[in-house]
Structure formats: structure tokens, C-alpha cells
mmCIF file of C-alpha atoms in Angstrom:
data_model
loop_
_atom_site.group_PDB
_atom_site.id
_atom_site.type_symbol
_atom_site.label_atom_id
_atom_site.label_comp_id
_atom_site.label_asym_id
_atom_site.label_seq_id
_atom_site.Cartn_x
_atom_site.Cartn_y
_atom_site.Cartn_z
ATOM 1 C CA MET W 213 -0.057 0.000 0.152
ATOM 2 C CA SER W 214 1.627 3.301 -1.118
ATOM 3 C CA ASP W 215 -0.139 5.581 1.291
ATOM 4 C CA TYR W 216 -0.719 3.571 4.579
ATOM 5 C CA GLU W 217 -2.589 5.656 6.722
ATOM 6 C CA GLY W 218 -3.046 2.504 9.516
ATOM 7 C CA GLY W 219 -6.817 2.267 8.207
ATOM 8 C CA PRO W 220 -8.569 -0.595 6.702
ATOM 9 C CA ALA W 221 -7.676 -1.493 3.088
ATOM 10 C CA ASN W 222 -11.217 -1.502 1.836
ATOM 11 C CA ASP W 223 -14.135 0.989 2.906
ATOM 12 C CA ASP W 224 -16.080 -2.165 3.880
ATOM 13 C CA ASP W 225 -13.982 -2.742 6.890
ATOM 14 C CA LEU W 226 -14.338 0.704 7.853
ATOM 15 C CA SER W 227 -14.487 1.307 11.623
ATOM 16 C CA LEU W 228 -13.089 3.246 14.566
ATOM 17 C CA PRO W 229 -9.168 2.377 15.275
ATOM 18 C CA ARG W 230 -9.126 -0.504 17.679
ATOM 19 C CA ALA W 231 -6.341 0.915 19.882
ATOM 20 C CA THR W 232 -8.131 4.118 20.463
ATOM 21 C CA VAL W 233 -11.602 2.562 21.494
ATOM 22 C CA TYR W 234 -9.885 -0.087 23.681
ATOM 23 C CA LYS W 235 -8.044 2.795 25.630
ATOM 24 C CA LEU W 236 -11.391 4.663 25.790
ATOM 25 C CA ILE W 237 -13.003 1.492 27.061
ATOM 26 C CA ALA W 238 -10.204 1.173 29.891
ATOM 27 C CA GLU W 239 -10.570 4.818 30.846
ATOM 28 C CA MET W 240 -14.234 4.257 31.352
ATOM 29 C CA LEU W 241 -13.962 0.961 33.596
ATOM 30 C CA PRO W 242 -12.508 0.841 37.497
ATOM 31 C CA ASP W 243 -9.075 -0.190 37.482
ATOM 32 C CA ASP W 244 -9.749 -3.826 38.317
ATOM 33 C CA VAL W 245 -12.436 -4.401 35.660
ATOM 34 C CA ALA W 246 -11.603 -5.884 32.250
ATOM 35 C CA CYS W 247 -13.703 -5.980 28.945
ATOM 36 C CA ALA W 248 -13.771 -9.236 27.077
ATOM 37 C CA LYS W 249 -12.349 -9.001 23.685
ATOM 38 C CA ASP W 250 -15.350 -10.162 21.841
ATOM 39 C CA THR W 251 -17.109 -7.438 23.886
ATOM 40 C CA ARG W 252 -14.775 -4.697 22.649
ATOM 41 C CA ASP W 253 -15.216 -5.698 19.276
ATOM 42 C CA LEU W 254 -18.906 -5.602 19.694
ATOM 43 C CA LEU W 255 -18.731 -2.022 20.748
ATOM 44 C CA LEU W 256 -16.745 -1.072 17.919
ATOM 45 C CA ASP W 257 -19.640 -2.120 15.435
ATOM 46 C CA CYS W 258 -21.964 -0.481 17.723
ATOM 47 C CA CYS W 259 -19.959 2.867 17.390
ATOM 48 C CA ASN W 260 -20.254 2.645 13.743
ATOM 49 C CA GLU W 261 -24.016 2.128 14.036
ATOM 50 C CA PHE W 262 -24.212 4.916 16.221
ATOM 51 C CA ILE W 263 -22.162 7.293 13.919
ATOM 52 C CA HIS W 264 -24.454 6.265 11.043
ATOM 53 C CA LEU W 265 -27.497 6.841 13.168
ATOM 54 C CA ILE W 266 -26.626 10.345 14.143
ATOM 55 C CA ALA W 267 -25.104 11.173 10.744
ATOM 56 C CA SER W 268 -28.404 10.162 8.987
ATOM 57 C CA GLU W 269 -30.797 11.827 11.392
ATOM 58 C CA SER W 270 -28.704 15.091 11.295
ATOM 59 C CA ASN W 271 -28.658 14.928 7.595
ATOM 60 C CA GLU W 272 -32.767 14.294 7.336
ATOM 61 C CA ILE W 273 -32.882 17.558 9.745
ATOM 62 C CA CYS W 274 -30.374 19.374 7.629
ATOM 63 C CA GLU W 275 -32.539 18.674 4.495
ATOM 64 C CA LYS W 276 -35.713 19.688 6.069
ATOM 65 C CA GLU W 277 -34.198 23.191 6.191
ATOM 66 C CA ALA W 278 -33.176 23.080 2.656
ATOM 67 C CA LYS W 279 -29.546 23.036 3.549
ATOM 68 C CA LYS W 280 -26.841 20.969 2.044
ATOM 69 C CA THR W 281 -24.286 20.876 4.637
ATOM 70 C CA ILE W 282 -24.773 19.091 7.861
ATOM 71 C CA ALA W 283 -24.270 21.920 10.465
ATOM 72 C CA ALA W 284 -23.709 21.835 14.353
ATOM 73 C CA GLU W 285 -27.251 22.573 15.213
ATOM 74 C CA HIS W 286 -28.537 19.669 13.189
ATOM 75 C CA VAL W 287 -26.365 17.257 14.903
ATOM 76 C CA LEU W 288 -27.563 18.580 18.399
ATOM 77 C CA ALA W 289 -31.417 18.367 17.199
ATOM 78 C CA ALA W 290 -30.378 14.709 15.991
ATOM 79 C CA LEU W 291 -29.084 13.738 19.262
ATOM 80 C CA ARG W 292 -32.478 15.183 20.995
ATOM 81 C CA GLU W 293 -34.557 13.445 18.240
ATOM 82 C CA LEU W 294 -33.161 10.158 19.003
ATOM 83 C CA GLY W 295 -33.532 10.240 22.707
ATOM 84 C CA PHE W 296 -29.833 11.140 23.621
ATOM 85 C CA GLU W 297 -30.504 14.575 25.128
ATOM 86 C CA LYS W 298 -28.249 13.380 28.040
ATOM 87 C CA TYR W 299 -25.315 14.048 25.942
ATOM 88 C CA VAL W 300 -26.504 17.499 24.483
ATOM 89 C CA GLY W 301 -25.210 19.428 27.483
ATOM 90 C CA GLU W 302 -21.986 18.138 27.392
ATOM 91 C CA VAL W 303 -21.654 17.928 23.536
ATOM 92 C CA GLU W 304 -22.539 21.756 23.702
ATOM 93 C CA GLU W 305 -19.809 22.799 26.070
ATOM 94 C CA ALA W 306 -17.118 20.717 24.161
ATOM 95 C CA TYR W 307 -18.414 22.520 21.300
ATOM 96 C CA GLY W 308 -17.662 25.982 23.009
ATOM 97 C CA GLU W 309 -13.909 24.763 24.085
ATOM 98 C CA HIS W 310 -13.599 23.417 20.457
ATOM 99 C CA ARG W 311 -14.460 26.983 18.857
ATOM 100 C CA GLN W 312 -12.094 28.792 21.312
ATOM 101 C CA GLN W 313 -9.513 26.526 20.341
ATOM 102 C CA GLN W 314 -10.054 27.254 16.723
ATOM 103 C CA THR W 315 -9.736 30.975 17.418
ATOM 104 C CA LYS W 316 -6.507 30.549 19.127
ATOM 105 C CA ASP W 317 -5.009 28.630 16.529
ATOM 106 C CA ARG W 318 -6.172 31.365 13.662
ATOM 107 C CA GLY W 319 -4.845 34.060 16.061
ATOM 108 C CA ARG W 320 -1.238 32.035 16.262
ATOM 109 C CA LYS W 321 -1.162 31.752 12.530
ATOM 110 C CA SER W 322 -1.818 35.467 11.735
ATOM 111 C CA THR W 323 0.804 36.799 14.068
ATOM 112 C CA LYS W 324 4.039 36.020 12.021
ATOM 113 C CA LEU W 325 3.552 38.771 9.623
ATOM 114 C CA ASN W 326 2.103 41.045 12.219
ATOM 115 C CA ARG W 327 5.125 40.641 14.478
ATOM 116 C CA LEU W 328 7.077 42.533 11.767
ATOM 117 C CA GLY W 329 5.425 45.645 12.419
ATOM 118 C CA LEU W 330 5.207 46.718 8.770
ATOM 119 C CA SER W 331 2.229 48.166 7.155
ATOM 120 C CA GLU W 332 0.903 46.381 4.095
ATOM 121 C CA GLU W 333 2.086 49.378 2.006
ATOM 122 C CA GLU W 334 5.558 48.996 3.307
ATOM 123 C CA LEU W 335 5.578 45.271 2.469
ATOM 124 C CA LEU W 336 4.416 45.842 -1.004
ATOM 125 C CA ARG W 337 7.229 48.305 -1.438
ATOM 126 C CA SER W 338 9.900 46.073 0.153
ATOM 127 C CA GLN W 339 8.548 43.172 -2.420
ATOM 128 C CA GLU W 340 8.875 45.267 -5.252
ATOM 129 C CA PHE W 341 12.475 46.380 -4.290
ATOM 130 C CA LEU W 342 13.555 42.704 -3.781
ATOM 131 C CA PHE W 343 12.108 41.912 -7.214
ATOM 132 C CA ALA W 344 14.018 44.916 -8.892
ATOM 133 C CA GLN W 345 17.179 43.709 -7.297
ATOM 134 C CA ALA W 346 16.619 40.124 -8.671
ATOM 135 C CA ARG W 347 16.007 41.571 -11.941
ATOM 136 C CA MET W 348 19.148 43.811 -11.919
ATOM 137 C CA ARG W 349 21.030 40.771 -11.034
ATOM 138 C CA PHE W 350 19.438 38.381 -13.784
ATOM 139 C CA GLN W 351 20.308 41.240 -16.510
ATOM 140 C CA ASN W 352 23.882 41.504 -15.408
ATOM 141 C CA GLN W 353 24.578 37.842 -15.404
ATOM 142 C CA ALA W 354 22.803 37.450 -19.006
ATOM 143 C CA ALA W 355 24.928 40.383 -20.124
ATOM 144 C CA GLN W 356 28.115 38.790 -19.003
ATOM 145 C CA GLY W 357 27.317 35.288 -20.252
ATOM 146 C CA ALA W 358 26.438 36.545 -23.865
ATOM 147 C CA PRO W 359 29.407 37.950 -25.881
ATOM 148 C CA ASP W 360 31.336 34.422 -26.292
ATOM 149 C CA GLY W 361 28.243 32.505 -27.150
ATOM 150 C CA GLY W 362 27.170 31.268 -23.802
ATOM 151 C CA GLY W 363 30.430 29.346 -22.671
ATOM 152 C CA GLY W 364 29.735 29.998 -19.286
ATOM 153 C CA SER W 365 27.357 27.162 -17.780
ATOM 154 C CA GLY W 366 29.399 24.010 -16.984
ATOM 155 C CA GLY W 367 32.266 22.693 -19.171
ATOM 156 C CA GLY W 368 31.886 19.590 -21.310
ATOM 157 C CA SER W 369 32.488 16.307 -20.088
ATOM 158 C CA ALA W 370 35.424 14.542 -20.742
ATOM 159 C CA MET O 946 -22.444 11.195 33.858
ATOM 160 C CA VAL O 947 -18.749 11.632 34.382
ATOM 161 C CA SER O 948 -17.509 14.070 31.837
ATOM 162 C CA ILE O 949 -14.573 12.616 29.478
ATOM 163 C CA GLU O 950 -11.147 13.974 29.637
ATOM 164 C CA SER O 951 -10.463 14.050 25.835
ATOM 165 C CA ALA O 952 -7.078 13.971 24.493
ATOM 166 C CA ALA O 953 -4.684 16.424 25.497
ATOM 167 C CA THR O 954 -6.286 19.743 24.334
ATOM 168 C CA PRO O 955 -10.079 20.936 25.334
ATOM 169 C CA GLY O 956 -12.226 21.091 22.448
ATOM 170 C CA THR O 957 -10.664 17.915 20.696
ATOM 171 C CA SER O 958 -11.744 14.455 20.519
ATOM 172 C CA SER O 959 -9.961 11.189 20.996
ATOM 173 C CA LEU O 960 -11.343 9.927 17.850
ATOM 174 C CA PRO O 961 -9.499 10.700 14.563
ATOM 175 C CA ALA O 962 -11.508 12.979 12.474
ATOM 176 C CA ALA O 963 -10.496 11.698 9.096
ATOM 177 C CA ARG O 964 -12.023 8.092 10.134
ATOM 178 C CA VAL O 965 -15.201 9.328 11.467
ATOM 179 C CA ARG O 966 -15.529 11.454 8.250
ATOM 180 C CA ARG O 967 -15.150 8.412 5.937
ATOM 181 C CA ILE O 968 -17.574 6.426 8.302
ATOM 182 C CA ILE O 969 -20.217 8.979 7.691
ATOM 183 C CA LYS O 970 -19.496 9.353 3.808
ATOM 184 C CA GLU O 971 -20.362 5.590 3.555
ATOM 185 C CA ASP O 972 -24.101 7.031 3.836
ATOM 186 C CA LYS O 973 -24.515 8.018 -0.132
ATOM 187 C CA ASP O 974 -27.463 10.134 0.737
ATOM 188 C CA ILE O 975 -24.948 12.648 2.971
ATOM 189 C CA PHE O 976 -23.914 15.395 0.746
ATOM 190 C CA ALA O 977 -21.614 17.211 3.059
ATOM 191 C CA CYS O 978 -20.700 17.481 6.635
ATOM 192 C CA GLY O 979 -18.948 20.631 8.069
ATOM 193 C CA SER O 980 -16.240 20.057 10.298
ATOM 194 C CA ASP O 981 -17.813 21.318 13.389
ATOM 195 C CA SER O 982 -20.692 18.776 12.921
ATOM 196 C CA LEU O 983 -17.688 16.088 12.335
ATOM 197 C CA PHE O 984 -16.401 17.203 15.961
ATOM 198 C CA LEU O 985 -19.874 16.910 17.660
ATOM 199 C CA ILE O 986 -20.436 13.575 15.981
ATOM 200 C CA SER O 987 -16.962 12.391 17.533
ATOM 201 C CA ARG O 988 -17.784 13.646 20.831
ATOM 202 C CA ALA O 989 -21.460 12.286 20.939
ATOM 203 C CA THR O 990 -19.726 8.901 20.083
ATOM 204 C CA GLU O 991 -17.217 9.216 22.751
ATOM 205 C CA TYR O 992 -20.283 9.892 25.060
ATOM 206 C CA PHE O 993 -22.128 6.908 23.863
ATOM 207 C CA ILE O 994 -18.999 4.629 24.428
ATOM 208 C CA ASP O 995 -19.045 5.789 27.697
ATOM 209 C CA SER O 996 -22.609 5.063 28.423
ATOM 210 C CA LEU O 997 -22.929 1.913 26.733
ATOM 211 C CA VAL O 998 -19.754 0.633 28.707
ATOM 212 C CA ARG O 999 -20.944 1.556 32.205
ATOM 213 C CA GLU O 1000 -24.323 0.239 31.494
ATOM 214 C CA SER O 1001 -22.994 -3.302 30.498
ATOM 215 C CA TYR O 1002 -20.449 -3.108 33.540
ATOM 216 C CA GLU O 1003 -23.740 -2.849 35.701
ATOM 217 C CA PHE O 1004 -25.011 -6.217 34.485
ATOM 218 C CA SER O 1005 -21.300 -7.656 34.966
ATOM 219 C CA ARG O 1006 -21.606 -6.216 38.512
ATOM 220 C CA LEU O 1007 -24.902 -7.897 39.247
ATOM 221 C CA ASP O 1008 -23.598 -11.145 38.242
ATOM 222 C CA LYS O 1009 -20.577 -10.427 40.576
ATOM 223 C CA ARG O 1010 -18.047 -10.568 37.588
ATOM 224 C CA LYS O 1011 -15.078 -8.213 37.129
ATOM 225 C CA THR O 1012 -14.962 -8.951 33.435
ATOM 226 C CA VAL O 1013 -17.571 -6.943 30.819
ATOM 227 C CA GLN O 1014 -18.741 -10.049 28.928
ATOM 228 C CA TYR O 1015 -20.726 -10.096 25.586
ATOM 229 C CA LYS O 1016 -23.949 -11.038 27.406
ATOM 230 C CA ASP O 1017 -23.659 -8.069 29.546
ATOM 231 C CA MET O 1018 -23.613 -5.630 26.507
ATOM 232 C CA ALA O 1019 -26.563 -7.638 24.936
ATOM 233 C CA LYS O 1020 -28.591 -7.209 28.069
ATOM 234 C CA ALA O 1021 -27.747 -3.444 28.167
ATOM 235 C CA VAL O 1022 -28.853 -3.108 24.569
ATOM 236 C CA GLN O 1023 -32.183 -4.945 25.061
ATOM 237 C CA SER O 1024 -33.080 -2.994 28.282
ATOM 238 C CA ILE O 1025 -32.554 0.544 27.114
ATOM 239 C CA GLU O 1026 -34.909 2.125 24.360
ATOM 240 C CA GLN O 1027 -32.422 4.369 22.964
ATOM 241 C CA TYR O 1028 -30.382 1.463 21.976
ATOM 242 C CA ASP O 1029 -33.132 -0.069 19.827
ATOM 243 C CA PHE O 1030 -30.949 0.753 16.683
ATOM 244 C CA LEU O 1031 -28.471 -1.927 17.780
ATOM 245 C CA THR O 1032 -30.821 -4.742 18.098
ATOM 246 C CA ASP O 1033 -29.897 -5.793 14.564
ATOM 247 C CA ILE O 1034 -26.025 -6.338 15.581
ATOM 248 C CA ILE O 1035 -26.597 -7.955 18.733
ATOM 249 C CA PRO O 1036 -28.749 -11.243 18.199
ATOM 250 C CA PRO O 1037 -30.300 -11.677 21.549
ATOM 251 C CA THR O 1038 -27.913 -14.037 23.123
ATOM 252 C CA VAL O 1039 -29.909 -14.631 26.459
ATOM 253 C CA SER O 1040 -33.521 -14.964 26.616
ATOM 254 C CA LEU O 1041 -35.096 -12.237 29.083
ATOM 255 C CA LYS O 1042 -37.361 -14.745 30.734
ATOM 256 C CA LYS O 1043 -34.283 -16.842 32.061
ATOM 257 C CA ASN O 1044 -32.618 -13.990 33.534
ATOM 258 C CA ALA O 1045 -35.788 -12.582 35.101
ATOM 259 C CA ASN O 1046 -34.845 -13.984 38.622
#
């Protein structure tokens, strides 16, 4: 496989990564409790079903609003619709943290240029200046190379 | 319900986004799913795992066992209405009558 992303070879075997889910199960149970292997695998299948269920219901709600892309509120409505209201509070909270995190990341990305302390006009001028310099250098090279029929670049092989 | 400590950063999911997206995309009726929605579905799935695991464990405890077995999960699915969508993938392994006592 040329691009091995650690996932299944074909989409039919698509499920959540085993190791990740096994770890979650272990975290959710008391330290002295284990989960049988076939039970863990069963849980993996249940997760798939759950994802399909929520996605499908979200999609229906989305279509009813004549939208094409499933949005956050569609997912929240789907959870309520399917009897998973108890998840809604915590999911909403996580959503709030998620958006805060995104704003932080976006902020970080834009500071590099801001830190130079130059205005956009100044940046443009300095860019043009660098281009002009490069152009001059190129023209000088060309002028030097031309007279003897361009014998400058690389000698012939023996 | 105990809140889940997810990954290292708050507002992230332990489940890989790309994989969750591929699972969602298996449904050909779905045109597109925003990344925010993807995140919400991932988180909801984590809560689902948490609930189902704990509910299954309850049945292990009733049976005085320290290992959560297949039949525990089967009983959890049978006994909770919201899990009706799972009945097809968990054929009843134990008849409810037998375990009524």
C-alpha cells in the first residue's frame, strides 16, 4: 500500500481504530475491571451504527431546512430527536471549547506577519524592491554570459 | 455522567476526524458534513461509548463479575430504549425470561 494511513484496506472494513477505542474503554471502567475481547469488538460495531444513526438523522434535519451541509445545530437536534438528550449538554460545552481552540489557532497563524510591524504598503514596497534587485542581478548575468556565445555554464564532459 | 477527559487539548476528540468522516461518508445520501458537525459527532460517540460501557458493566456487577462480557452488553442493549437501533447487530444471546430472577 503506497499511502498507509493505518486504516483498513477497503471501505467495507471501515471502523474506528481499535487501539483508540480499547483505551477509551479501559479509561471508563474501574482499574480492576476488564472487558472481554469479543465485547470490545462488539462495541466497535455499535460505534459504527451510532455514527451512522446520528449522521443520517442530522442529514434529514439538514435537508428539511433546505441546507446541503450538516451543521452543528443539526447534530444537536438529531441527538435530542433520537433520545440522547443527556449528551447534549456536554457536547455543547465541548463545542464551545472547540471553537475557542480554533480561534486561538487562527490567531497564532496570523501573528507572524503582524510581528514585523510593517504596514501592508511597506510590505509591498519592500517586495517590489527585492524583485527589482533580483531583476538587475539576472540582467547582469545575462549581459556577461552573451559575448562569447554562452560558454559560461558548465564545461563539457571528458 | 462523568465528563470525558479528551486527549491533551480541550475541545478535541480522541477519535480521529478523518476516520469518522469516512464512516459518515459511507452514507451516500449525505452530501457534506461541516468540520464542526464532525467534531460534535465524534464527541457524541465518545459519550455513547462511555454510556454503553458503564451500562454493560452494571450487568457484570449484578452477576458479581470483574469482566464485562458479551452478554452484559447484549442485556444493556435490550434494556435501554435508545439502543433499539443496535438490536440487529446484537442478536439476543440470552432470553430475558431466563434472567428474570
